[in-house]
mmCIF file of C-alpha atoms in Angstrom:
data_model
loop_
_atom_site.group_PDB
_atom_site.id
_atom_site.type_symbol
_atom_site.label_atom_id
_atom_site.label_comp_id
_atom_site.label_asym_id
_atom_site.label_seq_id
_atom_site.Cartn_x
_atom_site.Cartn_y
_atom_site.Cartn_z
ATOM 1 C CA ILE A 1 93.374 -43.735 -47.169
ATOM 2 C CA PRO A 2 97.051 -44.504 -46.889
ATOM 3 C CA PHE A 3 98.845 -45.395 -50.066
ATOM 4 C CA SER A 4 98.987 -49.145 -50.150
ATOM 5 C CA ARG A 5 102.301 -50.663 -51.038
ATOM 6 C CA THR A 6 101.095 -53.097 -53.589
ATOM 7 C CA THR A 7 103.854 -54.704 -55.556
ATOM 8 C CA ARG A 8 102.860 -55.363 -59.091
ATOM 9 C CA CYS A 9 105.454 -57.602 -60.558
ATOM 10 C CA THR A 10 104.741 -59.311 -63.833
ATOM 11 C CA CYS A 11 106.336 -62.572 -62.824
ATOM 12 C CA ILE A 12 104.760 -64.819 -60.250
ATOM 13 C CA LYS A 13 106.678 -67.969 -60.952
ATOM 14 C CA ILE A 14 110.266 -67.847 -62.119
ATOM 15 C CA SER A 15 111.529 -70.638 -64.308
ATOM 16 C CA ASP A 16 115.088 -71.765 -63.834
ATOM 17 C CA GLY A 17 115.170 -73.912 -66.930
ATOM 18 C CA SER A 18 117.039 -72.925 -70.058
ATOM 19 C CA ILE A 19 115.442 -71.708 -73.266
ATOM 20 C CA ASN A 20 116.478 -72.608 -76.770
ATOM 21 C CA PRO A 21 117.449 -69.318 -78.439
ATOM 22 C CA ARG A 22 115.821 -70.520 -81.659
ATOM 23 C CA SER A 23 112.450 -70.926 -79.983
ATOM 24 C CA LEU A 24 112.612 -67.428 -78.578
ATOM 25 C CA GLU A 25 110.496 -64.709 -80.107
ATOM 26 C CA LYS A 26 111.373 -61.912 -77.741
ATOM 27 C CA LEU A 27 113.182 -61.277 -74.506
ATOM 28 C CA GLU A 28 112.055 -58.449 -72.248
ATOM 29 C CA VAL A 29 114.117 -56.976 -69.465
ATOM 30 C CA ILE A 30 112.202 -54.831 -66.995
ATOM 31 C CA PRO A 31 114.309 -52.970 -64.452
ATOM 32 C CA ALA A 32 113.322 -52.783 -60.800
ATOM 33 C CA SER A 33 110.869 -49.962 -60.125
ATOM 34 C CA GLN A 34 108.409 -48.596 -57.594
ATOM 35 C CA SER A 35 105.853 -51.156 -58.718
ATOM 36 C CA CYS A 36 108.188 -54.147 -58.603
ATOM 37 C CA PRO A 37 111.342 -54.233 -56.489
ATOM 38 C CA ARG A 38 113.157 -56.754 -58.654
ATOM 39 C CA VAL A 39 114.436 -56.989 -62.181
ATOM 40 C CA GLU A 40 112.225 -59.139 -64.363
ATOM 41 C CA ILE A 41 113.207 -61.039 -67.456
ATOM 42 C CA ILE A 42 110.374 -62.323 -69.593
ATOM 43 C CA ALA A 43 110.896 -64.646 -72.525
ATOM 44 C CA THR A 44 108.165 -64.937 -75.147
ATOM 45 C CA LEU A 45 108.216 -68.223 -77.030
ATOM 46 C CA LYS A 46 107.604 -68.470 -80.783
ATOM 47 C CA LYS A 47 105.268 -71.416 -81.031
ATOM 48 C CA ASN A 48 102.434 -70.340 -78.761
ATOM 49 C CA GLY A 49 103.438 -66.894 -77.579
ATOM 50 C CA GLU A 50 103.867 -68.363 -74.110
ATOM 51 C CA LYS A 51 105.624 -66.045 -71.685
ATOM 52 C CA ARG A 52 108.137 -67.420 -69.267
ATOM 53 C CA CYS A 53 109.878 -65.565 -66.495
ATOM 54 C CA LEU A 54 113.563 -66.213 -66.139
ATOM 55 C CA ASN A 55 115.854 -65.796 -63.210
ATOM 56 C CA PRO A 56 117.930 -62.630 -63.803
ATOM 57 C CA ALA A 57 120.672 -63.949 -61.567
ATOM 58 C CA SER A 58 121.045 -67.064 -63.686
ATOM 59 C CA LYS A 59 124.031 -67.435 -65.943
ATOM 60 C CA LYS A 60 121.664 -68.840 -68.546
ATOM 61 C CA ILE A 61 120.529 -65.310 -69.310
ATOM 62 C CA LYS A 62 124.020 -64.306 -70.334
ATOM 63 C CA ILE A 63 124.362 -67.416 -72.446
ATOM 64 C CA LEU A 64 120.982 -66.752 -74.033
ATOM 65 C CA LEU A 65 121.866 -63.158 -74.864
ATOM 66 C CA LYS A 66 125.137 -64.274 -76.402
ATOM 67 C CA ALA A 67 123.371 -66.923 -78.445
ATOM 68 C CA ILE A 68 120.825 -64.397 -79.734
ATOM 69 C CA SER A 69 123.592 -62.085 -80.894
ATOM 70 C CA LYS A 70 125.276 -64.911 -82.739
ATOM 71 C CA GLU A 71 122.098 -66.085 -84.485
ATOM 72 C CA ARG A 72 122.269 -62.925 -86.596
ATOM 73 C CA SER A 73 123.771 -64.312 -89.766
ATOM 74 C CA LYS A 74 122.733 -67.955 -89.418
ATOM 75 C CA THR A 75 119.001 -67.320 -89.698
ATOM 76 C CA SER A 76 118.956 -65.860 -93.191
ATOM 77 C CA PRO A 77 119.179 -68.721 -95.706
ATOM 78 C CA ILE B 1 102.230 -63.757 -107.329
ATOM 79 C CA PRO B 2 105.666 -64.607 -106.027
ATOM 80 C CA PHE B 3 106.204 -64.354 -102.334
ATOM 81 C CA SER B 4 107.746 -60.994 -101.767
ATOM 82 C CA ARG B 5 110.721 -60.918 -99.477
ATOM 83 C CA THR B 6 109.596 -58.059 -97.357
ATOM 84 C CA THR B 7 111.723 -57.549 -94.333
ATOM 85 C CA ARG B 8 109.701 -56.300 -91.441
ATOM 86 C CA CYS B 9 112.143 -55.070 -88.916
ATOM 87 C CA THR B 10 110.835 -52.969 -86.084
ATOM 88 C CA CYS B 11 113.774 -50.597 -86.128
ATOM 89 C CA ILE B 12 114.296 -48.135 -88.918
ATOM 90 C CA LYS B 13 116.772 -45.844 -87.258
ATOM 91 C CA ILE B 14 119.281 -47.169 -84.768
ATOM 92 C CA SER B 15 120.468 -44.863 -82.031
ATOM 93 C CA ASP B 16 124.068 -45.138 -80.950
ATOM 94 C CA GLY B 17 123.668 -42.949 -77.913
ATOM 95 C CA SER B 18 123.620 -44.287 -74.395
ATOM 96 C CA ILE B 19 120.563 -44.590 -72.204
ATOM 97 C CA ASN B 20 120.352 -43.860 -68.520
ATOM 98 C CA PRO B 21 119.302 -47.142 -66.882
ATOM 99 C CA ARG B 22 117.071 -45.185 -64.500
ATOM 100 C CA SER B 23 115.073 -43.709 -67.342
ATOM 101 C CA LEU B 24 114.490 -47.120 -68.844
ATOM 102 C CA GLU B 25 111.105 -48.745 -68.512
ATOM 103 C CA LYS B 26 111.779 -51.849 -70.541
ATOM 104 C CA LEU B 27 114.370 -53.361 -72.814
ATOM 105 C CA GLU B 28 113.292 -55.754 -75.558
ATOM 106 C CA VAL B 29 115.613 -58.093 -77.374
ATOM 107 C CA ILE B 30 114.220 -59.585 -80.568
ATOM 108 C CA PRO B 31 116.335 -62.289 -82.187
ATOM 109 C CA ALA B 32 116.896 -62.377 -85.930
ATOM 110 C CA SER B 33 114.082 -64.162 -87.764
ATOM 111 C CA GLN B 34 112.520 -64.726 -91.158
ATOM 112 C CA SER B 35 110.867 -61.316 -90.942
ATOM 113 C CA CYS B 36 113.964 -59.429 -89.904
ATOM 114 C CA PRO B 37 117.501 -60.644 -90.539
ATOM 115 C CA ARG B 38 119.075 -58.815 -87.655
ATOM 116 C CA VAL B 39 118.818 -58.779 -83.889
ATOM 117 C CA GLU B 40 116.868 -55.806 -82.629
ATOM 118 C CA ILE B 41 117.126 -54.143 -79.255
ATOM 119 C CA ILE B 42 114.362 -51.758 -78.349
ATOM 120 C CA ALA B 43 114.470 -49.553 -75.278
ATOM 121 C CA THR B 44 111.228 -48.086 -73.958
ATOM 122 C CA LEU B 45 111.707 -44.909 -71.949
ATOM 123 C CA LYS B 46 109.773 -44.161 -68.769
ATOM 124 C CA LYS B 47 108.781 -40.555 -69.218
ATOM 125 C CA ASN B 48 106.915 -40.701 -72.497
ATOM 126 C CA GLY B 49 106.990 -44.342 -73.481
ATOM 127 C CA GLU B 50 109.268 -43.416 -76.355
ATOM 128 C CA LYS B 51 110.873 -46.399 -78.040
ATOM 129 C CA ARG B 52 114.458 -46.230 -79.135
ATOM 130 C CA CYS B 53 116.370 -48.809 -81.111
ATOM 131 C CA LEU B 54 119.845 -49.580 -79.906
ATOM 132 C CA ASN B 55 122.809 -51.029 -81.693
ATOM 133 C CA PRO B 56 123.161 -54.671 -80.559
ATOM 134 C CA ALA B 57 126.858 -54.594 -81.415
ATOM 135 C CA SER B 58 127.444 -51.677 -79.090
ATOM 136 C CA LYS B 59 129.171 -52.261 -75.789
ATOM 137 C CA LYS B 60 126.656 -49.872 -74.255
ATOM 138 C CA ILE B 61 124.105 -52.682 -74.272
ATOM 139 C CA LYS B 62 126.272 -54.803 -72.028
ATOM 140 C CA ILE B 63 126.843 -51.869 -69.723
ATOM 141 C CA LEU B 64 123.119 -51.142 -69.678
ATOM 142 C CA LEU B 65 122.220 -54.736 -68.847
ATOM 143 C CA LYS B 66 124.754 -54.761 -66.036
ATOM 144 C CA ALA B 67 123.401 -51.502 -64.680
ATOM 145 C CA ILE B 68 119.841 -52.839 -64.729
ATOM 146 C CA SER B 69 120.868 -55.896 -62.738
ATOM 147 C CA LYS B 70 122.555 -53.742 -60.156
ATOM 148 C CA GLU B 71 119.610 -51.377 -59.725
ATOM 149 C CA ARG B 72 117.766 -54.220 -57.988
ATOM 150 C CA SER B 73 118.295 -53.244 -54.376
ATOM 151 C CA LYS B 74 118.890 -49.516 -54.831
ATOM 152 C CA THR B 75 115.399 -48.738 -56.081
ATOM 153 C CA SER B 76 113.460 -49.787 -53.006
ATOM 154 C CA PRO B 77 113.719 -47.035 -50.395
#
């Protein structure tokens, strides 16, 4: 049996919308690998744990990462 | 019983070393929240699934993220 080249990417649909950094619980960056030829960026949302795939090429990712870094001091009351 | 202000950060020790983007399985970015007042960046390594906390203020993070984005086409043979 030849080794089948199944690609197992996590993301099927990629959202191009922006995400409010305050509604973000976690952001995962998964590098390209044997199982998936592209970088994947998965945002987990706070309210329902919904996972949303983001476009790694989008500038919104950079903006989001910057925003997260800045939230640092604001969040603690 | 008063509500105890327990901080539940994932990271206890923060590594300041650099990580080879090729040895990286996943990078997680967790924004500051009620449970942890600081941004946390957790790298999961391929070989043993070891998790390592990185310093969000470090420039190495930016370099790492750039490297991940560039790996895109190189990985597929």
